[in-house]
PDB file of C-alpha atoms in Angstrom:
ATOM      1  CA  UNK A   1       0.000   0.000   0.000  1.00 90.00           C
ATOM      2  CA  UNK A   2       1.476   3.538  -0.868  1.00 93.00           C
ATOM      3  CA  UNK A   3       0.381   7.090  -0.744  1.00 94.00           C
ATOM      4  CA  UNK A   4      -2.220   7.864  -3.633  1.00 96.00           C
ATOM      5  CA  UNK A   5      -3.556   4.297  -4.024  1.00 98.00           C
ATOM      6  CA  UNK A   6      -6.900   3.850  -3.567  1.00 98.00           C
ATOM      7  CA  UNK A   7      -9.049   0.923  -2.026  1.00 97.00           C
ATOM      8  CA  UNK A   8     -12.318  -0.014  -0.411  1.00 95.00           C
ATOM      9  CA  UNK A   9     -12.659   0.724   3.198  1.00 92.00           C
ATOM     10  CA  UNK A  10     -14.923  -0.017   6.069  1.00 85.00           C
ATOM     11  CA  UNK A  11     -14.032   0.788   9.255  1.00 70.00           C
ATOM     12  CA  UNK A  12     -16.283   2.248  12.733  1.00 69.00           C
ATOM     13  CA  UNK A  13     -16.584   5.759  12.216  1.00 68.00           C
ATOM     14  CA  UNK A  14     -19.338   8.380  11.044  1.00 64.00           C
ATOM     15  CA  UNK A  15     -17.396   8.444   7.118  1.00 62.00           C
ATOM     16  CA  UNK A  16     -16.210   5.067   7.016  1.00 59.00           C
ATOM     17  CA  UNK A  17     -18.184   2.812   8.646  1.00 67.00           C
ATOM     18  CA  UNK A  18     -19.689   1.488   5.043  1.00 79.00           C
ATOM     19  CA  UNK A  19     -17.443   0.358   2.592  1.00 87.00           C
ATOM     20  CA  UNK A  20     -16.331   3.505   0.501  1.00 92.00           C
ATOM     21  CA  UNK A  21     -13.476   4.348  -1.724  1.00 96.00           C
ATOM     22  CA  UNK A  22     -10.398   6.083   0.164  1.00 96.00           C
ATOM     23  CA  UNK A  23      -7.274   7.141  -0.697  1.00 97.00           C
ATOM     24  CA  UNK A  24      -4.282   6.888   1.560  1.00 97.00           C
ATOM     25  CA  UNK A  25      -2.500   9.724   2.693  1.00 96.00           C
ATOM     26  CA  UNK A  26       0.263   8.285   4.986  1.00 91.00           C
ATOM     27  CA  UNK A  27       3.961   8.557   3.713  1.00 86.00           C
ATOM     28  CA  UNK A  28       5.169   4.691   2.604  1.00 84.00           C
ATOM     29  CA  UNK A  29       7.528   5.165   5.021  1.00 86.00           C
ATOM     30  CA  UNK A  30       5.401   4.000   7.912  1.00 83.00           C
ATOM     31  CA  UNK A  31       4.069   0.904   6.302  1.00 83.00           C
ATOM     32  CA  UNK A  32       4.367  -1.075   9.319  1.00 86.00           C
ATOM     33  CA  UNK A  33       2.061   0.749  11.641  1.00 90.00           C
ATOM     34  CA  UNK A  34      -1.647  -0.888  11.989  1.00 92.00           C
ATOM     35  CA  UNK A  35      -2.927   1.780  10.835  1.00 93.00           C
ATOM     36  CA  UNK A  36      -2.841   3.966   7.831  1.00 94.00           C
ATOM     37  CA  UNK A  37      -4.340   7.700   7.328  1.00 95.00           C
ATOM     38  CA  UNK A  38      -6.440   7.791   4.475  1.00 95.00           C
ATOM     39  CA  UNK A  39      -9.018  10.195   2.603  1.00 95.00           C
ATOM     40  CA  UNK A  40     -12.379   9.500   1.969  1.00 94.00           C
ATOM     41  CA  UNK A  41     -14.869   9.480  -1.151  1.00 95.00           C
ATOM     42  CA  UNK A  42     -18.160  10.245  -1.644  1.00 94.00           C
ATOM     43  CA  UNK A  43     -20.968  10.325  -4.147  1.00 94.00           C
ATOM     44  CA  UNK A  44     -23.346  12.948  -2.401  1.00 92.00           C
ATOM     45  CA  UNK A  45     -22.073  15.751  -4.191  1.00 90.00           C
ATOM     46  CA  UNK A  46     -21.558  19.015  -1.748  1.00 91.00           C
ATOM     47  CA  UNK A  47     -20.627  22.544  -2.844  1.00 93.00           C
ATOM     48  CA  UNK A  48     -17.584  22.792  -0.653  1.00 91.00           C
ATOM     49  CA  UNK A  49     -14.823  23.711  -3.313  1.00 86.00           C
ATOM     50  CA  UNK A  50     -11.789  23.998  -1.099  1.00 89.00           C
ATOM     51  CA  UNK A  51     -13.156  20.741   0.959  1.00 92.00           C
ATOM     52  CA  UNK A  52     -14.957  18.579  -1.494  1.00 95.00           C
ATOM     53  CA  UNK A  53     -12.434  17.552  -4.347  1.00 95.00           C
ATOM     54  CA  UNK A  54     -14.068  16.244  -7.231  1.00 96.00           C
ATOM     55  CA  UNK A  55     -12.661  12.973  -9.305  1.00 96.00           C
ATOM     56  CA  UNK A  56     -14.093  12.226 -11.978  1.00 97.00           C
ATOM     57  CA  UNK A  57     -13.844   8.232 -13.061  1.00 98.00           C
ATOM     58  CA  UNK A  58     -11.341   6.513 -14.915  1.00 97.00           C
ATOM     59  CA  UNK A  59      -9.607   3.399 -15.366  1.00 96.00           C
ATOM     60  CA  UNK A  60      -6.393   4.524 -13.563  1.00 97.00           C
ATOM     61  CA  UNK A  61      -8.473   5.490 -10.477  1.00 97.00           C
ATOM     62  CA  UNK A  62     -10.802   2.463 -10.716  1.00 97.00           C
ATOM     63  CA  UNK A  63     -13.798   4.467  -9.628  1.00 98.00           C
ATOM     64  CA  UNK A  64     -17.047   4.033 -11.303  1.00 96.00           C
ATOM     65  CA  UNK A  65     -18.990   7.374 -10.451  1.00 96.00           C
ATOM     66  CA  UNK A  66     -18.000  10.902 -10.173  1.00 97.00           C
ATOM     67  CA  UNK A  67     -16.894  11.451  -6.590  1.00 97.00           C
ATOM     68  CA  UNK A  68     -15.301  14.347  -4.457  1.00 97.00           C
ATOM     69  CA  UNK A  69     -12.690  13.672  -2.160  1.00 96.00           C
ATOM     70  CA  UNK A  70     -13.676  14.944   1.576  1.00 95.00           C
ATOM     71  CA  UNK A  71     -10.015  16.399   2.464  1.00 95.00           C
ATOM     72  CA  UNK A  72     -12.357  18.062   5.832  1.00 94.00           C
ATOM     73  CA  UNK A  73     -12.667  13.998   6.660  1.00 92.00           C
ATOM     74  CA  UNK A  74      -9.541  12.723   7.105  1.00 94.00           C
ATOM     75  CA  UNK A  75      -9.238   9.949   9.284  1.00 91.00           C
ATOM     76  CA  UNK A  76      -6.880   7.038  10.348  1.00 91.00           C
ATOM     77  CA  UNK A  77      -7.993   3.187  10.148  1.00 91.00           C
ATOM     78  CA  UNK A  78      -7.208  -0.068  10.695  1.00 92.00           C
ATOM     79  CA  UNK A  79      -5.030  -1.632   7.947  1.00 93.00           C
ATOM     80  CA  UNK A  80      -7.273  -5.019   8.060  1.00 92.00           C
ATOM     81  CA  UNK A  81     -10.242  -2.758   7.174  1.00 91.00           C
ATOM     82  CA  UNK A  82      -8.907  -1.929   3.636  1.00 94.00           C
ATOM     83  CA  UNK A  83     -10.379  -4.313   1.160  1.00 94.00           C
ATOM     84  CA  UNK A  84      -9.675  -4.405  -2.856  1.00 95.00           C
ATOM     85  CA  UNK A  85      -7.230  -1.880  -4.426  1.00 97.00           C
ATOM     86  CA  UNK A  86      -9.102  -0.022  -7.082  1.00 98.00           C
ATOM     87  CA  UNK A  87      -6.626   1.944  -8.751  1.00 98.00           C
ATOM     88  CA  UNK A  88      -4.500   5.135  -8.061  1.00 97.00           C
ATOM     89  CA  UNK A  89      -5.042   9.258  -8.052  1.00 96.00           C
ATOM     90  CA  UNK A  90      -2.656  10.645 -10.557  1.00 88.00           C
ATOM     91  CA  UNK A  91       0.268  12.528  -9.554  1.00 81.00           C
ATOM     92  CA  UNK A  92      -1.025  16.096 -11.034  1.00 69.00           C
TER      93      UNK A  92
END
């Protein structure tokens, strides 16, 4: 798992607790924590520019519906409660 790789995720918490795309945010450096910060996705579209990045689908990102990223819902999970790897966020 490294920073900008996205997977499935369901963890307890209010943004995670059903499975939902995320992308991780921790540096590979600390890839042998239990846990990993990651970024959530969502499909309820919000007008929240600076907060609500939206990603639109492709086949490098693996996700199959315009989303926005919620960089206001950061949170840190369990590494066991990251399922299939989807794809990756571009660099740019």
């Amino acid at each position: 798992m490294t920073r900008g790789e996205i997977y499935t995720a369901a963890a307890p918490g209010a943004y995670t607790g059903k499975p939902r795309p995320v992308v991780i945010l921790q540096d590979d450096r600390f890839d042998a924590t239990a846990s990993i910060t990651v970024c959530p996705f969502t499909t309820n579209p919000v007008q929240a520019p600076l907060l609500r990045l939206p990603i639109e689908p492709s086949q490098e990102n693996g996700l199959d519906q315009t989303s926005q990223l919620m960089v206001d819902k950061v949170t840190t999970v369990p590494r066991a409660s990251l399922g299939e790897r989807l794809g990756r966020l571009r660099d740019d």
